[in-house]
mmCIF file of C-alpha atoms and ligand atoms in Angstrom:
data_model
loop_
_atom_site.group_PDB
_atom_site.id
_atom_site.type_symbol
_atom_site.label_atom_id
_atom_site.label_comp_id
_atom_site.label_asym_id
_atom_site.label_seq_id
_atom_site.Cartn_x
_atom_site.Cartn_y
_atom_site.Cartn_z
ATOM 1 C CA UNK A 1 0.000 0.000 0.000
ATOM 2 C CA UNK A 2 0.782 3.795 -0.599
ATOM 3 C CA UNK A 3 1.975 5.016 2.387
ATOM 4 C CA UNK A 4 2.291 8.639 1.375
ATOM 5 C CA UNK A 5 0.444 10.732 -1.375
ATOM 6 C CA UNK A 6 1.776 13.934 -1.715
ATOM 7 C CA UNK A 7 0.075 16.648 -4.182
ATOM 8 C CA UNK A 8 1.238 19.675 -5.765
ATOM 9 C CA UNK A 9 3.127 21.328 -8.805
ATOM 10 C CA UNK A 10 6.545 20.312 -9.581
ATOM 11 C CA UNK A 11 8.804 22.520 -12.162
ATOM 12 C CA UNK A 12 11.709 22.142 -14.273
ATOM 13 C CA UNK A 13 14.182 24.217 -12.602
ATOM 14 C CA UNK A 14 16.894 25.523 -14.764
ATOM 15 C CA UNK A 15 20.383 26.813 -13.444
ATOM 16 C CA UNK A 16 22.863 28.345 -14.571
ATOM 17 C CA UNK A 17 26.652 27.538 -13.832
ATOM 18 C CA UNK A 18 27.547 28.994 -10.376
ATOM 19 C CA UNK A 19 29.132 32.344 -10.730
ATOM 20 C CA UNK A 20 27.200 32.606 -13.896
ATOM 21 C CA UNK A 21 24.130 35.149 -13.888
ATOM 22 C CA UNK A 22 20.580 34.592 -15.263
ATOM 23 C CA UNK A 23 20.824 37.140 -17.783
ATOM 24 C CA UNK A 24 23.667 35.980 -19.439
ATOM 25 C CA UNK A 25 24.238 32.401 -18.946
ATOM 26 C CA UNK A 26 24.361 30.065 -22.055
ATOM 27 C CA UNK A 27 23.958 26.829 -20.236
ATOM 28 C CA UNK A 28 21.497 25.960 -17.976
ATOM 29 C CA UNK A 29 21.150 22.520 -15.449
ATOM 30 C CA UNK A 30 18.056 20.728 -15.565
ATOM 31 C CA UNK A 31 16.143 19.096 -12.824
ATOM 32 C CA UNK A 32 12.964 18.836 -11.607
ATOM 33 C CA UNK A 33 11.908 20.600 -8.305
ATOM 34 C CA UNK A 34 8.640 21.306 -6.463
ATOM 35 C CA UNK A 35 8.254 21.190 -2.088
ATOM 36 C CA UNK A 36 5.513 18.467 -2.590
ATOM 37 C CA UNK A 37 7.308 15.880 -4.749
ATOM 38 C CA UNK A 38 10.437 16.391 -3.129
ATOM 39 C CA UNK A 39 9.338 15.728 0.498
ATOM 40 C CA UNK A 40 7.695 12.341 -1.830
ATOM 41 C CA UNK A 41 11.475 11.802 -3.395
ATOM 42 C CA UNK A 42 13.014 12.009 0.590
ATOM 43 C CA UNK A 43 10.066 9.401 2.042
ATOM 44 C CA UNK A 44 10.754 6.996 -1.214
ATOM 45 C CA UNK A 45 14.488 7.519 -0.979
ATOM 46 C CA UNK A 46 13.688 6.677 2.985
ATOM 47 C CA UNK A 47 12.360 3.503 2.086
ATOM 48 C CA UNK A 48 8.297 4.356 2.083
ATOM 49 C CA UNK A 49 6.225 3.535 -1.270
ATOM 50 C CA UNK A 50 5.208 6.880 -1.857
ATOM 51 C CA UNK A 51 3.222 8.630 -4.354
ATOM 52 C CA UNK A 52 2.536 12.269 -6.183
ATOM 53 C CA UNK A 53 -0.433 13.678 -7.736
ATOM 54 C CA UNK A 54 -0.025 16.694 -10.288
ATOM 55 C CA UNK A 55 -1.419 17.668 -13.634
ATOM 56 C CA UNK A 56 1.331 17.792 -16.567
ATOM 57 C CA UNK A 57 1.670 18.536 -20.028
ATOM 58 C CA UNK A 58 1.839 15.785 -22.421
ATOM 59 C CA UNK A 59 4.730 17.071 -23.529
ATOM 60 C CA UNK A 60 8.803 16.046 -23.433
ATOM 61 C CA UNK A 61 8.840 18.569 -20.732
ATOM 62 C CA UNK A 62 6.146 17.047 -18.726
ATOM 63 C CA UNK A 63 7.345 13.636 -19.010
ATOM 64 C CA UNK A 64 11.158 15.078 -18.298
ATOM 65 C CA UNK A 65 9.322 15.990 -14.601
ATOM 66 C CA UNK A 66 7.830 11.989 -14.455
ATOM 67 C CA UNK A 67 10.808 10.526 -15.260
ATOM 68 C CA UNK A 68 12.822 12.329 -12.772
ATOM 69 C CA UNK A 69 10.020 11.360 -10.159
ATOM 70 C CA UNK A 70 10.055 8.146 -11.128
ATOM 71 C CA UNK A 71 14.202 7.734 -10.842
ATOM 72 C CA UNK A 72 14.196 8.207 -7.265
ATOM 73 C CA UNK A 73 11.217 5.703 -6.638
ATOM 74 C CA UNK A 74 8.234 7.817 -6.900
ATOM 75 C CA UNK A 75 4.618 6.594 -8.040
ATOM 76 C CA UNK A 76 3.313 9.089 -10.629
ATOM 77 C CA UNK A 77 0.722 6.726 -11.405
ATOM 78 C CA UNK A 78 -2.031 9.524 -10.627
ATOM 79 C CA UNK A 79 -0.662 11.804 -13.071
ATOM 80 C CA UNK A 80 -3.365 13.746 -14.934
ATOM 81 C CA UNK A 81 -1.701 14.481 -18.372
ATOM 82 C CA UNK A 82 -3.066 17.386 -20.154
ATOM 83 C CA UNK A 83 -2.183 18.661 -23.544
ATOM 84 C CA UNK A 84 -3.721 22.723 -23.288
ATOM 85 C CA UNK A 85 -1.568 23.867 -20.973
ATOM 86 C CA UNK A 86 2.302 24.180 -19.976
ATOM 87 C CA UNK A 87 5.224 22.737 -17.860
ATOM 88 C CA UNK A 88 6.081 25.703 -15.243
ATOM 89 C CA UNK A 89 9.331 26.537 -14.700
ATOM 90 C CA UNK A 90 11.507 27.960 -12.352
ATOM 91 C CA UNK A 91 15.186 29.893 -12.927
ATOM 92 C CA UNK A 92 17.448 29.828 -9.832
ATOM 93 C CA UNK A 93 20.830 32.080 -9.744
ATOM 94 C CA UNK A 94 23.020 30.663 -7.129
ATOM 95 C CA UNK A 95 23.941 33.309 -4.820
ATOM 96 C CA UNK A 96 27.152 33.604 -3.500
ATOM 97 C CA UNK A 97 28.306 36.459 -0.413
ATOM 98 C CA UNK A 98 27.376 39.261 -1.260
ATOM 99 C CA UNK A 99 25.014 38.571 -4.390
ATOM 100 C CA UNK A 100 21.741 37.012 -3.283
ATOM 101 C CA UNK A 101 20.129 33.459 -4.508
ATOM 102 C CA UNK A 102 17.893 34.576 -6.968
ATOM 103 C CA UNK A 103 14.980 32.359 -8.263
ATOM 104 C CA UNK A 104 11.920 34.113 -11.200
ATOM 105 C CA UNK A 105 9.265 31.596 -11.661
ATOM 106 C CA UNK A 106 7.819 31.302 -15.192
ATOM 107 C CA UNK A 107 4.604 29.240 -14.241
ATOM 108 C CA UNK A 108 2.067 30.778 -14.909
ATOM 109 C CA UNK A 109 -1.008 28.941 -17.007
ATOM 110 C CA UNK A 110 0.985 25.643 -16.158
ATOM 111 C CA UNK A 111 -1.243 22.717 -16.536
ATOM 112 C CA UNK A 112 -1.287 21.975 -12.600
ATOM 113 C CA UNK A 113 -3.631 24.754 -12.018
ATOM 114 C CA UNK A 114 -6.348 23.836 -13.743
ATOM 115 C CA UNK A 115 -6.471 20.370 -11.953
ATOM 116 C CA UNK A 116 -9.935 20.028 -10.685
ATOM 117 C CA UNK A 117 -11.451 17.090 -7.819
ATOM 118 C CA UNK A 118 -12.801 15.029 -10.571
ATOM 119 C CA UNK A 119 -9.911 14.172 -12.202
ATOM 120 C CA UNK A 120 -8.146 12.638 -9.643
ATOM 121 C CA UNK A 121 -8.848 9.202 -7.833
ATOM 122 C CA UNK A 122 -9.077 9.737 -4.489
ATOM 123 C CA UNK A 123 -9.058 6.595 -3.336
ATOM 124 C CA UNK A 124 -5.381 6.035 -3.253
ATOM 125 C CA UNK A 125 -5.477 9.177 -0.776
ATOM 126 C CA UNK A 126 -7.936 7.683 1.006
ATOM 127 C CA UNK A 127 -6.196 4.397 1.058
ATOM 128 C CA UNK A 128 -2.475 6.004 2.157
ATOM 129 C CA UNK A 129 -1.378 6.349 5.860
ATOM 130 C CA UNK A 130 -0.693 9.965 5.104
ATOM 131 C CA UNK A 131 -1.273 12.744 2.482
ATOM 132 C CA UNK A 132 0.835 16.190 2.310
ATOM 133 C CA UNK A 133 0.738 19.142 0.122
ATOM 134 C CA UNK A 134 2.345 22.784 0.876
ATOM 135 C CA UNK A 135 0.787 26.667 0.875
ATOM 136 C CA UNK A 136 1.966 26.447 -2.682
ATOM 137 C CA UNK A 137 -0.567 24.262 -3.439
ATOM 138 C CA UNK A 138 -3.934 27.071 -3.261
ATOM 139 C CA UNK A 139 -1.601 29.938 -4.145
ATOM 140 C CA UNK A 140 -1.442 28.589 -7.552
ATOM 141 C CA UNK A 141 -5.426 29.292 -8.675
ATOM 142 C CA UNK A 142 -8.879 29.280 -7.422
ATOM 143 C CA UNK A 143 -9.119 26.013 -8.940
ATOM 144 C CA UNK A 144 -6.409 24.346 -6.806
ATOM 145 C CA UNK A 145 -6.856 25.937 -3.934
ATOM 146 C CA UNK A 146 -10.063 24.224 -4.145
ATOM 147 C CA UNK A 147 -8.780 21.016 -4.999
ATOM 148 C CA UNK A 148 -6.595 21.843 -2.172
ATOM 149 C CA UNK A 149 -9.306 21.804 0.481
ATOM 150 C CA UNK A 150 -10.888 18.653 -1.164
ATOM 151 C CA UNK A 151 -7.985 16.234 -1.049
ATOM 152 C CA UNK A 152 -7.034 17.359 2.425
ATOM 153 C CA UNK A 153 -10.628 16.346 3.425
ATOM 154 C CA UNK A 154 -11.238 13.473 1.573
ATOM 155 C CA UNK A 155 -7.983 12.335 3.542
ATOM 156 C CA UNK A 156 -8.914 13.412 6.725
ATOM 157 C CA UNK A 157 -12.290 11.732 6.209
ATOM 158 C CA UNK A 158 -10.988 8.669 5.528
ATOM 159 C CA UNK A 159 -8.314 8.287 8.570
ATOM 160 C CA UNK A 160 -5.331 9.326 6.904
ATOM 161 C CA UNK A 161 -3.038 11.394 8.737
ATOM 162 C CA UNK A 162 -3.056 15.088 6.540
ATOM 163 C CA UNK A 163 0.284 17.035 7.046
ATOM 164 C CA UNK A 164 0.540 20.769 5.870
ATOM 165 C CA UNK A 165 3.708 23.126 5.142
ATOM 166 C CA UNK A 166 2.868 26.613 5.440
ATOM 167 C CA UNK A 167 5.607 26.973 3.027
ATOM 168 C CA UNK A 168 4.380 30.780 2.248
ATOM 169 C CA UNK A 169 6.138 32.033 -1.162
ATOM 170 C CA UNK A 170 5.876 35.721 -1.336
ATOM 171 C CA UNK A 171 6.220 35.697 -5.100
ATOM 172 C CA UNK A 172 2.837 34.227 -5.195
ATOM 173 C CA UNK A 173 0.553 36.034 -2.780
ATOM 174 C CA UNK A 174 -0.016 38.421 -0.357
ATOM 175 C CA UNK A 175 -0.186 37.639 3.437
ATOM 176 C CA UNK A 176 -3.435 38.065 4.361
ATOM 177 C CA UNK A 177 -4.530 36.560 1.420
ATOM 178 C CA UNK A 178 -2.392 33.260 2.217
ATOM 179 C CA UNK A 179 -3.184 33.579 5.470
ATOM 180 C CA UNK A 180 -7.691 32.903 4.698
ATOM 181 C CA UNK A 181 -6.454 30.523 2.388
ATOM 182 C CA UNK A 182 -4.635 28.760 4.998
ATOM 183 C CA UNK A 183 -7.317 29.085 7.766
ATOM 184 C CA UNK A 184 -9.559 27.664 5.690
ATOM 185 C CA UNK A 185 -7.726 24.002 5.034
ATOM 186 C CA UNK A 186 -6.380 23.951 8.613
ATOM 187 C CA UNK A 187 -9.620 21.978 9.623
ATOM 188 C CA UNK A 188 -8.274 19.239 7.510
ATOM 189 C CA UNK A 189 -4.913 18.733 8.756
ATOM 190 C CA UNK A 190 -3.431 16.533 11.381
ATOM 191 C CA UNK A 191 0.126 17.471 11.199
ATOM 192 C CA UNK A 192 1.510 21.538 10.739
ATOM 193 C CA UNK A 193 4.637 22.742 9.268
ATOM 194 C CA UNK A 194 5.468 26.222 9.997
ATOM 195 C CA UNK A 195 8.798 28.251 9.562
ATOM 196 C CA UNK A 196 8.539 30.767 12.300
ATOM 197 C CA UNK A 197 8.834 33.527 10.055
ATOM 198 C CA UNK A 198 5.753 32.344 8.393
ATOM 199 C CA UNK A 199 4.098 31.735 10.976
ATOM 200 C CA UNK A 200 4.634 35.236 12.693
ATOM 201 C CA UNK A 201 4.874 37.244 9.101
ATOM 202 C CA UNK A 202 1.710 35.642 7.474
ATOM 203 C CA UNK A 203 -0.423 34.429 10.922
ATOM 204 C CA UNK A 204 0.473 37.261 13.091
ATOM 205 C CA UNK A 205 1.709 34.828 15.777
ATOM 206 C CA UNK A 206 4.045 36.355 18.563
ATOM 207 C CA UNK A 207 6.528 34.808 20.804
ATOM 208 C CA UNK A 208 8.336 32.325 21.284
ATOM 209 C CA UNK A 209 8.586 28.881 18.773
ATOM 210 C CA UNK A 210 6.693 26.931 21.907
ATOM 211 C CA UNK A 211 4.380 29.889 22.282
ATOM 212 C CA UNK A 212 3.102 30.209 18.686
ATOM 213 C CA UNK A 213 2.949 26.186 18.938
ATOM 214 C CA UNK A 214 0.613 25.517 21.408
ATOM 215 C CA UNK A 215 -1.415 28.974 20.311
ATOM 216 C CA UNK A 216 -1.747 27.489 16.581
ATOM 217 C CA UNK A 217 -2.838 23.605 18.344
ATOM 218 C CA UNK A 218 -5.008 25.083 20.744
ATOM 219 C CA UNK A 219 -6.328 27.625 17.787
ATOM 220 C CA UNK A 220 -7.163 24.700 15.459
ATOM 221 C CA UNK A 221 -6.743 21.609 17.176
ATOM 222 C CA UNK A 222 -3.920 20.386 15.216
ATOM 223 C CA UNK A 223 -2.761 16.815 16.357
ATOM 224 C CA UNK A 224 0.994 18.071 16.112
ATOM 225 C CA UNK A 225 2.611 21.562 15.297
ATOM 226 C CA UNK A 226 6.106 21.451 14.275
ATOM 227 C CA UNK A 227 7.896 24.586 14.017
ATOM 228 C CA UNK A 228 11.408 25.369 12.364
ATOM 229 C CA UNK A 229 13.797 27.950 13.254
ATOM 230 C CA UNK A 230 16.518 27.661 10.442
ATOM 231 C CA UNK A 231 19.851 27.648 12.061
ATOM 232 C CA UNK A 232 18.060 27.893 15.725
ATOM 233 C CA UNK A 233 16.938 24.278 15.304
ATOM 234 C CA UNK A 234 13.114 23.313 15.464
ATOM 235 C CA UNK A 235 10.924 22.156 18.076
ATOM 236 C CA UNK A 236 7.359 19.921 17.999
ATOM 237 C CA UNK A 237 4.517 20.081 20.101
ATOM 238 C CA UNK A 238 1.803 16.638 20.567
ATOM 239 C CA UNK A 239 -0.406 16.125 23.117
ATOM 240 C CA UNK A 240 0.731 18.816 25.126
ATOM 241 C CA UNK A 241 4.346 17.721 24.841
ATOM 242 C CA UNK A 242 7.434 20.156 23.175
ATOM 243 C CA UNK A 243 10.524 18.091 21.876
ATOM 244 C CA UNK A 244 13.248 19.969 20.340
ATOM 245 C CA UNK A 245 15.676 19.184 17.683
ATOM 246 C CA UNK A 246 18.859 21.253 17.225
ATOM 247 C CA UNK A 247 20.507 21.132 13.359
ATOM 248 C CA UNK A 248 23.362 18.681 12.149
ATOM 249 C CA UNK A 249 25.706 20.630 10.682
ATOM 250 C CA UNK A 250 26.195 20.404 7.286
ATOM 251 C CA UNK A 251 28.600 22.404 4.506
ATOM 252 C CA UNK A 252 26.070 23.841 2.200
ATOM 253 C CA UNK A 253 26.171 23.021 -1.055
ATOM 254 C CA UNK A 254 22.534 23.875 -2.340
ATOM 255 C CA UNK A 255 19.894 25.155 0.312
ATOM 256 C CA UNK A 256 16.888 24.780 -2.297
ATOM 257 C CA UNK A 257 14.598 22.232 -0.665
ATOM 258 C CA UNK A 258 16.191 21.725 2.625
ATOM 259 C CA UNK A 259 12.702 22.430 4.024
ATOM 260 C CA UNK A 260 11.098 19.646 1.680
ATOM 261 C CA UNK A 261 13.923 17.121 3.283
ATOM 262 C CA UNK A 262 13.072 18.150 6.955
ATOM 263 C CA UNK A 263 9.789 17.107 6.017
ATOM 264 C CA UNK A 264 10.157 14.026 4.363
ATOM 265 C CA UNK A 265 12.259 12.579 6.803
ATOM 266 C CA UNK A 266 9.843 13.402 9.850
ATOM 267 C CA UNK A 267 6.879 11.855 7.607
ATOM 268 C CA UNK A 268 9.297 8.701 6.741
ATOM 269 C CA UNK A 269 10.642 8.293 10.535
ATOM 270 C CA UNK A 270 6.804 8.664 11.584
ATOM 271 C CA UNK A 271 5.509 6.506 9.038
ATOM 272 C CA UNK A 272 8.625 3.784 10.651
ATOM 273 C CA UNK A 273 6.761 4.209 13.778
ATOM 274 C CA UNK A 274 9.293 6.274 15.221
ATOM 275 C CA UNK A 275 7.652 8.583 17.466
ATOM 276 C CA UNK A 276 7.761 12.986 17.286
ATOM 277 C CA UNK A 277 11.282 13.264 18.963
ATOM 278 C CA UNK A 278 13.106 10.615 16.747
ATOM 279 C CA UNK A 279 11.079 11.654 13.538
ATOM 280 C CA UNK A 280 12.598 15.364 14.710
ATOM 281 C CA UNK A 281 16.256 13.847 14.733
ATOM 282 C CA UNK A 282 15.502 12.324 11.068
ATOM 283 C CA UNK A 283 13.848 15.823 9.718
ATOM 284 C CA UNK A 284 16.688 17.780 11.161
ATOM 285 C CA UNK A 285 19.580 14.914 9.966
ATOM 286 C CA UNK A 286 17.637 14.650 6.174
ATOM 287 C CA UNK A 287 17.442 18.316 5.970
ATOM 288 C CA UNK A 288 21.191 18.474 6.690
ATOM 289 C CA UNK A 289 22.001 15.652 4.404
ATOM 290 C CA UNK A 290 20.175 17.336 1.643
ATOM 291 C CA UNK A 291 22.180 21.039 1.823
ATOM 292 C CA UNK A 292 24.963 18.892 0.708
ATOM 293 C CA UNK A 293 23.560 18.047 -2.734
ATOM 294 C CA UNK A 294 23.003 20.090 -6.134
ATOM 295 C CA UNK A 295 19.417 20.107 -6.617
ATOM 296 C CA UNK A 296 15.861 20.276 -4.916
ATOM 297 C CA UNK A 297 16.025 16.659 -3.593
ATOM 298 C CA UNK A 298 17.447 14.750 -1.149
ATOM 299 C CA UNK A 299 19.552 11.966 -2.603
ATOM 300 C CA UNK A 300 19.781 10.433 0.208
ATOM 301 C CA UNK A 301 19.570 6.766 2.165
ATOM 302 C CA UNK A 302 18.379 5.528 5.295
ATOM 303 C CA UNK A 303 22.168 4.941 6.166
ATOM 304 C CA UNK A 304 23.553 8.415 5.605
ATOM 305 C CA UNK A 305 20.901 9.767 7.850
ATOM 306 C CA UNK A 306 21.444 7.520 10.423
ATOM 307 C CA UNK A 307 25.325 8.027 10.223
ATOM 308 C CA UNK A 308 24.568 11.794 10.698
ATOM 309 C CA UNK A 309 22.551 11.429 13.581
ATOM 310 C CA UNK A 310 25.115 8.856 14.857
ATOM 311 C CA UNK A 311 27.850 11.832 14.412
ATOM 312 C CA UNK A 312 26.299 14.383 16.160
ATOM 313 C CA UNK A 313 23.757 13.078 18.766
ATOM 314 C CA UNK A 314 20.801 15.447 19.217
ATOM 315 C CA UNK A 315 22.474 18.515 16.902
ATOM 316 C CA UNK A 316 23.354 21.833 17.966
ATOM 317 C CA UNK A 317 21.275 23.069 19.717
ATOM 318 C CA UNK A 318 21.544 26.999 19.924
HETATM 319 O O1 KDG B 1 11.037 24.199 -1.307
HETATM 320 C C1 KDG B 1 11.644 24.238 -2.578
HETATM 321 C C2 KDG B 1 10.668 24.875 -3.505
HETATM 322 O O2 KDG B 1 10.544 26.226 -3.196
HETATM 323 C C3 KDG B 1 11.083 24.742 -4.929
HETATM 324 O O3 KDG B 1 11.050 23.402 -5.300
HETATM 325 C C4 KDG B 1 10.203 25.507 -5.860
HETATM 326 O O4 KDG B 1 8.157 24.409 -5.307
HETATM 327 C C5 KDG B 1 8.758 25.436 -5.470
HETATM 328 C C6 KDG B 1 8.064 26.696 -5.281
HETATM 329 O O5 KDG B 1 6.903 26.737 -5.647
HETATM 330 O O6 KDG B 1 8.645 27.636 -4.771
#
């Protein structure tokens, strides 16, 4: 069985050469990237059968993103293909001290956006032990966002466990208009994902990463809030319990996605049985793991987390 479905829009994402800028590169590195498939690359790469639902263009590009998908052990059976509409893409400039990472999205239209209910079988997210998708997800059109709140409740309906990444993009929307977008799905989900930042910049939450925990679970009844601090480490709050997780230290090589990893380990080590404060240790050692590696996905093994987490214990905790 499935044990993860994860739903969303994944891009090509073209490169150039580091040191090389956007606007006058020649070559360009191909991959495919998008938060929702690559927290379903981590949990397949972790060892869980795990699945992703888009819309794509039947198109070289589209089936570029599938075969990708499909290298690192994804199910993209429950691909819609769809031949009106386009493959988005995204451009990323590697920053480097004092120049800023710079990443234009070119997705608009793309065939993911018009994805509607009907066209997808819900039964394998009814049927998986979990279901995720990210805040990228109903920022992308009326039409998804309402897809959005579908799946999430179809899956919640049904017993599986729905996790959520705030993962606000401020290329896409504005705050407030995230932030009713996100109030409206959070009756669906089990598990929240929320950068403190986003959580304070597009929820108005105040304090401390405990105190804008147990304010979102006691706000929306969320089985478990996990909230990450970037370097400051990241901390989880069930059943009136707080675990934190310092970071593994890591040399980084590419930061795109590191988010997506933390994720998909905590999902994997959960779906293991593992309970919050080891699937912490596995987010925080994945996410590591993947800031090593060019790309938006963790290449990664049960065995290199585990060796990280051997290394370094319980992180550093700052
Ligand atoms: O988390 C990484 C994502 O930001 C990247 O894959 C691109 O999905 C993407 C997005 O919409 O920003």
């Amino acid at each position: 069985m499935t044990t993860l479905v994860t739903f969303g829009e994944t891009m090509l994402r073209l490169s150039p050469p580091r040191g090389e800028r956007l606007e006058t590169a020649r070559e360009f590195e191909v991959q495919a990237g998008g938060a929702e498939s690559n927290v379903a690359v981590a949990a397949a790469r972790l060892g869980h059968d795990a699945a992703w639902f888009s819309k794509l263009p039947d198109s070289p590009l589209g089936r570029r993103v599938v075969g990708e998908l499909r290298s690192h052990g994804v199910d993209t059976d429950g691909v819609v293909w769809d031949d009106d509409h386009r493959q988005g893409l995204y451009y990323l400039e590697h920053g480097v001290s004092p120049r800023p990472t710079n990443v234009v999205y070119d997705r608009a239209d793309a065939a993911v956006t018009t994805l509607e209910t009907d066209e997808l079988g819900l039964d394998a997210v009814r049927e998986a032990d979990s279901c995720y998708t990210s805040g990228i997800t109903p920022a992308l059109s009326e039409t998804l966002r309402n897809t959005t709140a579908d799946v999430l409740a179809a899956a919640q309906e049904a017993g599986t466990t729905t996790a959520f990444d705030l993962n606000y993009r401020s290329k896409l929307w504005e705050p407030e208009a995230a932030a009713d977008a996100y109030r409206d799905l959070f009756d669906s989900i089990d598990v929240l994902f929320a950068a403190q930042r986003d959580a304070e910049a597009v929820l108005g939450r105040e304090g401390d990463a405990e105190t804008i925990a147990r304010g979102l679970a006691a706000d929306f009844d969320f089985e478990t809030v996990v909230v990450t601090r970037g370097a400051e480490g990241s901390l989880a709050l069930t059943d009136g319990e707080v675990y934190e997780q310092g970071v593994y230290e890591a040399e980084t090589h590419d930061a795109i996605g590191t988010g997506d990893a933390f994720v998909g380990g905590f999902l994997a080590k959960r779906l293991d049985g593992g309970d919050v404060a080891e699937s912490l240790q596995w987010a925080a050692a994945t996410a590591s793991f993947k800031r090593t590696i060019e790309g938006d996905v963790a290449v990664v093994t049960p065995d290199d987390v585990e060796r990280v987490v051997a290394a370094e214990g319980d992180g550093i905790s700052r």
